[in-house]
Amino acid sequence: MRILPFGEGALVAEFPALDDVLAHFAALSASPPPGVTELVPAARTILVTFAAPASTAVVRQWLEQTAPHDAEASTAEDSRDIVTLEVDYSGQDLPAVARLLGVSEAEVVRRHQHCVWTAAFTGFAPGFAYLVTPENPLQVPRLAEPRTRVPAGSVGLAGEFSGVYPSASPGGWQLIGRTDARLWDAAREQPALIAPGTRVRFRAV
Amino acid sequence: MAFEILEPGLATTVQDRGRFGYYNVGIPQGGAMDALSAEMANALAGNTPAEAVLECTYMGPRFRTDDAAVIAVTGAPVDVKVNGGARGEWSRLELDAGDEVSFGILRGGTRFYIAVRGGIDVPVVLGSRSTYGLGGIGGLGGRPLRAGDLVPVGNGAAPDGSEPPQEIDPGLRPVFEKEVSVRVMPGLYDHRLTARGMETLLGATWTLTPVADRTGLRYSGPEVEWEPRQQPFGAGSDPSNIVDAGYAVGSIQIPGGKEPIVLHRDAVSGGGYAMVATVISADMDLLARSAPGTKTRFRSVSMDEALAARAHQRSLRARLWGSGD
């Protein structure tokens, strides 16, 4: 783990792989010292923000000394229902994704539906989940030039992740389709349709 | 009691000190952008610093109170009118039932605040009354005010019966300038800029563009040079791309090397652009006060200087509230 200062009120811990992030996040979120305000896991990092009485020294020591939870144990028992999202696979980057992977567009769509995806972490915007799948057969780089506006419901790919934009926002993921599912609904008891650990399947309509 | 909104203003929202602990599901801390001005409005109205206020952006609302009320207006310089008669900012204002409050054109800055004794009494959502528009939560229906809204006001007395200040000491009031110097700490990914790129970021005079809202502020200026780099797989080919990571409030990213963006209180919680520096927390209010066109320099400071600035902010607040902390 490498710990870097991020302004005077935050630290970032860097890890070699997503599994390390999730194992440390599970342990850290169970034991925050007073003054820690936010703990945000991402692909290779955990962001920690804090205010008094916490200090850089206290938070750094806590990060270094908290043993990670066994990631296997924490996810194996996850028996949540699978959320199925219906997708119109006519995203504007589908041809480019097929080209990048050297397969047909139909094969991209087949693979995307065939995989069972799991939300590794959430963030970016309310309701946005970073979905992973074992040995992801759909790894493509993000766009060179991000779009200033991606419509709500857009289904995208970037690196080891797939995801759905819950609301219109700027975005740099390769868009392969669109869903009408409401990823975020403030009126629901659980506003986010997909929480960390939720399993997701996509189905073409 | 309630305020009846006759005209909503451009983007008037309910804000308090923010919502903490939900950033990892993408819900930012939010809260008043210019936190000190909002706190001063609460002090004048006889509230605790935790009460919700109205944050008005560029153009204020017009509203009528259905009962006697104590209010205060602070922040960006603007003419305050009660039943058409001029009143002042930075002081306590007494309203009678039926009084109508309206505002002139901003003379500088971006945001001003209206506090009312008892606070704006909308439901608390995830620990806060702050409006978060993108998520549609908090405030009135998770959105800016509309004409016809009835904004509920709580029944509050001054805390511990002490008499609130009649006005804010002019020496304590924030200033709204056309040129500002903003203190930053380099990192996390400052090594991704060339030495010349960092010199440009810290040496140039940047101009705040109109692309500035609660999420972030975008600045125009010269291009900033990045180190050429073989990107890790999954990151984009823009030299400023990283594998997605969490963004702290105040972090500066420069997509494509052009137009730095500083994330503010409604920050997106993460993404794939390298954060090259972070505005220290003591200067976040300063950004919130900037109007488009404001000439801005980013000045590098050490951790010790950042912590000293934070301590100075605390002492300012202690003077405002007349307490030890």
XYZ file of C-alpha atoms in Angstrom:
530
model
C 0.000 0.000 0.000
C 1.242 3.465 -0.885
C -0.247 6.452 0.948
C -0.314 9.876 -0.655
C -1.510 13.224 0.732
C -4.438 14.793 -1.150
C -4.666 18.340 0.151
C -4.603 18.807 3.928
C -7.894 17.020 4.580
C -7.562 13.793 2.619
C -5.262 10.861 1.949
C -5.283 8.288 -0.798
C -4.102 4.716 -0.335
C -3.015 2.958 -3.535
C -3.214 -0.813 -3.996
C -1.981 -3.230 -6.675
C -5.424 -4.608 -7.604
C -9.169 -4.159 -7.101
C -9.354 -7.195 -4.772
C -6.884 -5.520 -2.398
C -8.987 -2.355 -2.446
C -12.159 -4.229 -1.533
C -10.487 -6.262 1.225
C -8.999 -3.149 2.830
C -12.204 -1.153 2.352
C -14.218 -3.822 4.185
C -11.842 -3.653 7.145
C -11.453 0.130 7.168
C -15.166 0.880 6.944
C -15.683 -1.239 10.073
C -13.224 0.802 12.157
C -13.060 4.501 11.211
C -11.403 6.725 13.829
C -13.340 9.850 14.934
C -13.085 12.646 12.377
C -12.978 10.434 9.287
C -15.796 11.799 7.093
C -15.642 9.784 3.870
C -14.128 6.519 2.663
C -14.341 6.024 -1.095
C -13.095 2.818 -2.744
C -12.191 2.895 -6.426
C -10.331 0.691 -8.908
C -6.884 0.852 -7.266
C -7.355 3.379 -4.476
C -9.240 4.274 -1.340
C -9.852 7.969 -0.710
C -10.144 9.018 2.940
C -11.319 12.486 3.906
C -11.138 13.744 7.456
C -11.403 16.721 9.780
C -10.577 17.324 13.452
C -10.056 15.389 15.670
C -8.466 13.188 12.978
C -5.107 14.234 11.543
C -2.908 13.060 8.694
C -0.745 11.141 11.165
C -3.693 9.385 12.834
C -5.344 8.457 9.536
C -2.074 7.267 8.004
C -1.407 5.017 10.969
C -4.944 3.601 10.818
C -4.561 2.855 7.095
C -1.218 1.140 7.655
C -2.249 -0.907 10.664
C -5.724 -2.130 9.688
C -5.468 -5.703 8.407
C -7.533 -6.376 5.283
C -10.612 -8.610 5.504
C -10.567 -11.717 3.399
C -12.346 -10.593 0.238
C -13.383 -14.160 -0.634
C -15.249 -14.592 2.631
C -17.054 -11.286 2.338
C -18.404 -11.825 -1.183
C -18.943 -15.583 -1.381
C -22.018 -15.488 0.827
C -23.656 -12.730 -1.166
C -27.041 -14.116 -2.059
C -28.616 -10.917 -3.351
C -30.978 -11.248 -6.280
C -29.643 -10.618 -9.713
C -30.771 -7.320 -11.195
C -31.559 -7.722 -14.892
C -31.269 -4.651 -17.066
C -32.908 -4.583 -20.489
C -30.642 -2.969 -23.047
C -31.093 -1.595 -26.520
C -27.651 -2.417 -27.931
C -27.359 0.402 -30.404
C -24.691 2.461 -28.652
C -22.657 4.740 -30.834
C -19.353 3.145 -29.857
C -20.456 -0.458 -30.520
C -18.683 -0.589 -33.925
C -15.481 0.833 -32.397
C -15.600 -1.624 -29.483
C -16.039 -4.549 -31.896
C -13.068 -3.287 -33.921
C -10.906 -2.875 -30.807
C -11.679 -6.437 -29.694
C -11.427 -7.871 -33.202
C -14.885 -9.441 -33.040
C -18.294 -8.752 -34.564
C -20.774 -6.330 -32.987
C -23.073 -9.297 -32.348
C -20.286 -10.996 -30.404
C -19.787 -7.898 -28.218
C -23.505 -7.928 -27.437
C -23.458 -11.689 -26.794
C -20.522 -11.411 -24.378
C -22.042 -8.477 -22.525
C -25.242 -10.465 -21.900
C -23.477 -13.715 -21.148
C -21.391 -12.351 -18.263
C -22.688 -12.049 -14.721
C -21.472 -8.679 -13.484
C -20.916 -7.653 -9.866
C -20.850 -4.113 -8.544
C -17.349 -3.729 -7.102
C -17.904 -0.173 -5.897
C -20.136 2.788 -6.629
C -19.460 6.463 -7.103
C -18.855 9.154 -9.732
C -22.550 10.061 -9.680
C -25.426 8.811 -7.523
C -26.425 5.355 -8.700
C -23.351 4.737 -10.839
C -21.800 1.320 -10.145
C -18.509 -0.039 -11.431
C -19.377 -3.558 -12.615
C -16.758 -6.284 -12.903
C -16.885 -9.826 -14.206
C -14.307 -12.632 -13.949
C -11.895 -12.657 -16.886
C -13.757 -9.795 -18.481
C -13.850 -10.451 -22.257
C -14.826 -6.851 -23.033
C -11.843 -4.763 -21.971
C -11.465 -1.630 -24.029
C -9.822 1.721 -23.285
C -11.970 4.724 -22.495
C -12.539 7.365 -25.168
C -9.621 9.627 -26.027
C -11.925 12.629 -25.870
C -14.683 12.384 -23.233
C -18.170 13.438 -24.281
C -19.507 16.535 -22.579
C -22.916 14.898 -22.296
C -23.839 11.233 -22.102
C -27.584 10.516 -21.924
C -29.109 8.854 -18.857
C -29.299 5.069 -19.184
C -26.249 4.782 -21.432
C -24.479 1.441 -21.006
C -20.710 1.736 -21.298
C -17.394 -0.073 -21.135
C -14.040 1.211 -19.866
C -11.033 -0.851 -18.861
C -12.076 -3.715 -16.611
C -15.529 -2.202 -15.991
C -19.001 -1.947 -17.427
C -21.474 0.603 -16.101
C -24.705 2.479 -16.668
C -24.936 6.281 -16.477
C -27.810 6.971 -14.035
C -28.305 10.552 -15.219
C -27.062 12.694 -18.072
C -23.467 13.681 -17.342
C -20.089 14.119 -19.010
C -18.433 10.774 -19.639
C -15.545 9.020 -21.340
C -16.768 5.406 -21.495
C -17.416 3.572 -24.764
C -21.194 3.430 -25.160
C -22.662 0.170 -26.418
C -26.331 0.544 -25.526
C -29.102 2.168 -23.529
C -31.472 1.017 -20.813
C -34.705 2.513 -19.498
C -34.030 1.142 -16.005
C -33.980 3.814 -13.316
C -30.572 3.415 -11.720
C -31.272 6.158 -9.204
C -34.672 7.155 -7.896
C -34.636 9.450 -4.880
C -38.256 8.456 -4.133
C -37.345 4.788 -3.605
C -36.445 3.516 -0.162
C -33.123 2.376 -1.644
C -32.498 5.089 -4.244
C -29.661 3.153 -5.920
C -30.786 0.117 -7.948
C -27.272 -1.327 -7.791
C -25.351 -1.331 -4.509
C -21.823 -2.673 -3.948
C -22.089 -6.470 -4.202
C -25.261 -6.459 -6.348
C -25.067 -8.887 -9.287
C -26.239 -7.623 -12.657
C -27.153 -9.213 -15.972
C -27.937 -7.431 -19.203
C -30.582 -8.609 -21.675
C -31.075 -7.333 -25.215
C -34.494 -5.975 -26.159
C -44.720 29.724 8.967
C -43.491 29.825 5.408
C -42.056 31.996 2.660
C -44.157 32.048 -0.484
C -41.882 32.135 -3.525
C -43.180 34.683 -6.036
C -40.145 34.471 -8.332
C -37.579 31.724 -7.783
C -34.371 33.445 -8.918
C -31.909 31.659 -11.168
C -30.845 28.732 -8.987
C -32.018 29.168 -5.409
C -31.501 26.099 -3.242
C -31.759 25.098 0.396
C -28.314 24.391 1.873
C -26.884 23.655 5.291
C -23.407 22.481 6.303
C -23.642 19.391 4.143
C -24.187 15.671 4.085
C -21.326 13.439 5.139
C -20.725 9.707 4.858
C -22.395 8.995 1.504
C -19.619 9.961 -0.899
C -18.843 6.311 -1.588
C -22.283 5.908 -3.142
C -21.708 9.046 -5.212
C -23.543 11.533 -2.984
C -21.285 14.503 -2.345
C -21.028 16.512 0.860
C -22.873 19.464 -0.679
C -23.792 22.303 1.661
C -23.430 26.057 1.260
C -20.727 26.829 -1.323
C -19.552 29.955 0.531
C -19.780 28.354 3.944
C -18.566 31.346 5.960
C -21.096 33.757 4.433
C -23.881 31.241 5.127
C -22.723 30.894 8.723
C -22.700 34.663 9.158
C -26.306 34.815 7.926
C -27.262 32.226 10.533
C -25.429 34.134 13.272
C -27.328 37.324 12.424
C -30.675 35.535 12.318
C -30.037 34.080 15.765
C -29.590 30.501 14.617
C -26.992 27.848 15.290
C -24.521 27.314 12.409
C -26.344 24.078 11.540
C -29.598 25.643 10.297
C -30.431 25.516 6.599
C -30.395 28.742 4.583
C -31.290 29.738 1.018
C -28.354 29.909 -1.394
C -29.068 32.335 -4.251
C -26.986 32.257 -7.432
C -26.576 35.310 -9.701
C -30.247 36.323 -9.410
C -32.181 36.206 -6.162
C -35.787 35.233 -5.496
C -38.772 37.409 -4.631
C -40.811 36.083 -1.716
C -43.471 37.008 0.837
C -43.472 35.927 4.462
C -46.772 34.846 6.013
C -45.638 35.765 9.516
C -43.213 38.039 11.336
C -39.651 36.841 10.771
C -36.026 37.714 11.502
C -33.810 37.318 8.459
C -30.316 38.244 7.288
C -28.703 38.448 3.867
C -24.957 37.893 3.436
C -22.516 37.045 0.676
C -22.149 38.573 -2.782
C -22.954 42.328 -2.844
C -26.608 42.860 -3.807
C -29.352 45.392 -3.067
C -31.851 43.993 -0.566
C -35.390 45.376 -0.717
C -38.264 44.929 1.711
C -41.556 46.083 0.191
C -39.407 47.962 -2.330
C -37.424 49.895 0.306
C -33.648 49.509 0.462
C -32.201 47.483 3.343
C -28.675 46.302 4.022
C -26.758 43.080 3.824
C -24.720 41.807 6.771
C -27.296 42.960 9.309
C -30.372 41.607 11.066
C -33.664 42.458 9.347
C -37.074 42.265 11.014
C -40.010 41.397 8.768
C -43.737 41.726 9.424
C -46.320 39.272 8.161
C -46.992 40.005 4.491
C -43.672 41.729 3.846
C -42.170 41.106 0.428
C -38.420 40.650 -0.009
C -36.666 41.115 -3.345
C -33.160 41.704 -4.644
C -31.340 43.850 -7.173
C -28.636 42.785 -9.600
C -25.436 41.305 -8.133
C -22.616 43.857 -8.022
C -19.937 41.181 -7.759
C -19.402 37.601 -6.705
C -21.794 34.772 -7.459
C -23.819 33.704 -4.430
C -25.634 35.275 -1.525
C -27.422 33.710 1.408
C -30.718 34.299 3.185
C -31.046 32.961 6.724
C -34.231 33.095 8.746
C -34.609 32.587 12.496
C -35.665 28.977 12.969
C -33.977 27.880 9.771
C -35.455 26.586 6.528
C -37.373 23.582 7.796
C -37.411 21.071 4.945
C -37.060 17.358 5.826
C -33.624 16.032 6.686
C -32.498 13.528 4.040
C -29.455 11.341 4.812
C -28.467 13.668 7.607
C -28.833 16.992 5.816
C -31.342 19.468 4.394
C -28.987 20.426 1.552
C -30.376 20.248 -1.963
C -28.420 17.918 -4.227
C -29.892 18.517 -7.657
C -28.145 15.761 -9.592
C -29.371 13.161 -7.104
C -32.754 14.843 -6.637
C -32.545 14.777 -2.849
C -32.780 17.305 -0.007
C -34.200 20.815 -0.083
C -37.622 21.172 -1.673
C -38.098 18.033 -3.765
C -34.374 17.817 -4.491
C -34.518 20.798 -6.860
C -34.069 24.562 -7.000
C -37.024 26.691 -5.856
C -39.929 27.378 -8.202
C -42.557 30.100 -8.226
C -45.429 29.085 -5.958
C -43.266 27.042 -3.573
C -44.016 27.431 0.113
C -40.676 27.244 1.892
C -41.260 26.065 5.468
C -39.553 27.972 8.282
C -38.870 26.367 11.687
C -39.849 27.802 15.034
C -36.564 28.674 16.577
C -35.421 30.920 19.340
C -31.907 32.231 19.572
C -29.704 29.468 21.025
C -29.358 29.703 24.822
C -31.303 32.948 24.729
C -28.241 35.027 23.872
C -28.813 38.103 21.746
C -27.600 37.589 18.160
C -25.365 40.253 16.607
C -27.123 43.200 14.924
C -24.530 43.246 12.166
C -21.294 41.563 11.092
C -18.181 43.603 11.866
C -17.004 44.953 8.481
C -13.515 43.633 9.243
C -14.873 40.083 9.413
C -16.936 40.173 6.205
C -15.611 38.261 3.202
C -14.576 40.349 0.221
C -15.598 39.746 -3.382
C -12.719 40.557 -5.670
C -12.003 40.353 -9.389
C -8.531 38.974 -8.754
C -7.852 36.182 -6.296
C -4.933 34.068 -5.168
C -5.960 30.534 -4.261
C -3.711 28.292 -2.192
C -3.190 24.732 -3.422
C -1.198 21.697 -2.394
C 0.383 19.862 -5.345
C -0.558 16.165 -5.675
C -1.641 13.402 -6.088
C -0.563 13.167 -9.673
C 1.555 16.306 -10.051
C 4.394 14.050 -11.298
C 2.303 13.511 -14.415
C 2.838 17.133 -15.434
C 6.202 18.171 -16.837
C 8.153 20.680 -14.741
C 7.052 23.280 -17.260
C 3.445 22.099 -16.965
C 3.529 22.650 -13.192
C 5.120 26.072 -13.699
C 2.294 26.956 -16.049
C -0.373 25.834 -13.570
C 1.209 27.817 -10.730
C 2.531 30.740 -12.755
C -0.285 31.601 -15.141
C -3.215 33.868 -14.483
C -6.380 31.806 -15.043
C -9.795 33.210 -15.853
C -12.933 31.670 -14.372
C -15.225 30.659 -17.252
C -19.039 30.710 -17.040
C -18.823 26.898 -16.686
C -18.941 27.155 -12.915
C -21.548 25.634 -10.665
C -21.870 23.667 -7.445
C -20.058 20.685 -8.982
C -16.987 22.509 -10.170
C -15.392 25.557 -11.711
C -13.586 25.591 -15.035
C -10.763 28.035 -15.788
C -9.334 29.143 -19.111
C -5.699 29.982 -19.735
C -2.615 28.523 -21.381
C -2.196 24.849 -22.160
C -0.499 22.759 -19.461
C 2.095 20.218 -20.554
C 1.851 16.580 -19.432
C 4.600 13.993 -19.395
C 4.239 11.715 -22.413
C 3.235 8.361 -21.053
C 2.232 4.843 -21.899
C -1.195 4.669 -20.293
C -2.150 1.719 -18.091
C -4.807 -0.388 -19.753
C -8.256 0.870 -18.901
C -7.190 4.458 -18.578
C -7.952 6.607 -21.587
C -5.348 7.820 -24.045
C -5.574 11.410 -22.799
C -2.244 11.915 -20.941
C -4.248 13.182 -17.979
C -6.239 9.935 -17.653
C -5.785 7.620 -14.696
C -7.535 4.440 -13.647
C -10.725 5.647 -11.945
C -10.138 6.996 -8.445
C -11.899 9.070 -5.799
C -11.843 12.856 -6.064
C -11.508 15.029 -2.976
C -13.415 18.317 -2.866
C -10.981 20.971 -4.091
C -9.053 18.664 -6.387
C -7.890 20.108 -9.696
C -7.934 18.116 -12.908
C -6.891 19.311 -16.363
C -8.517 17.090 -19.016
C -6.412 17.206 -22.174
C -4.088 19.767 -20.559
C -6.609 22.539 -21.141
C -8.966 24.358 -18.804
C -8.340 23.225 -15.211
C -11.464 22.178 -13.325
C -11.676 22.572 -9.551
C -14.285 20.310 -7.988
C -16.499 22.009 -5.404
C -19.032 20.882 -2.806
C -21.255 18.891 -5.195
C -18.182 17.105 -6.622
C -18.514 13.869 -8.520
C -16.965 11.333 -6.175
C -14.538 9.877 -8.651
C -13.474 9.385 -12.211
C -10.549 8.899 -14.528
C -8.698 12.220 -14.629
C -5.465 12.887 -12.776
C -5.759 15.300 -9.879
C -2.637 17.466 -10.041
C -3.269 19.696 -7.035
C -5.871 20.328 -4.363
C -7.246 23.674 -3.220
C -6.832 23.862 0.563
C -10.108 23.694 2.458
C -9.692 27.227 3.830
C -9.857 28.642 0.289
C -12.895 26.744 -1.001
C -15.171 29.638 0.025
C -12.974 31.973 -1.998
C -13.680 29.964 -5.164
C -17.393 29.925 -4.385
C -17.353 33.739 -4.261
C -15.641 34.112 -7.652
C -17.692 35.450 -10.550
C -16.967 34.344 -14.116
C -14.073 36.452 -15.405
C -12.285 36.438 -12.051
C -8.506 36.392 -12.568
C -7.146 33.543 -10.490
C -3.630 32.477 -9.517
C -2.981 29.094 -7.922
C -0.237 29.368 -5.300
C 1.519 26.295 -3.933
C 1.622 25.952 -0.146
C 2.968 23.319 2.246
C 0.909 21.067 4.510
C 1.881 23.271 7.483
C 0.617 26.398 5.719
C -2.621 24.611 4.809
C -3.161 23.527 8.392
C -2.377 27.044 9.664
C -4.969 28.440 7.224
C -7.509 25.946 8.523
C -6.745 26.997 12.113
C -7.181 30.640 11.108
C -10.638 29.807 9.683
C -11.552 28.180 12.975
C -10.516 31.274 14.908
C -12.607 33.471 12.571
C -15.614 31.292 13.326
C -14.871 31.393 17.031
C -14.999 35.209 16.881
C -18.271 35.022 14.955
C -19.938 32.739 17.463
C -18.146 34.180 20.493
C -17.050 30.783 21.737
C -13.830 28.864 22.238
C -14.309 26.851 19.062
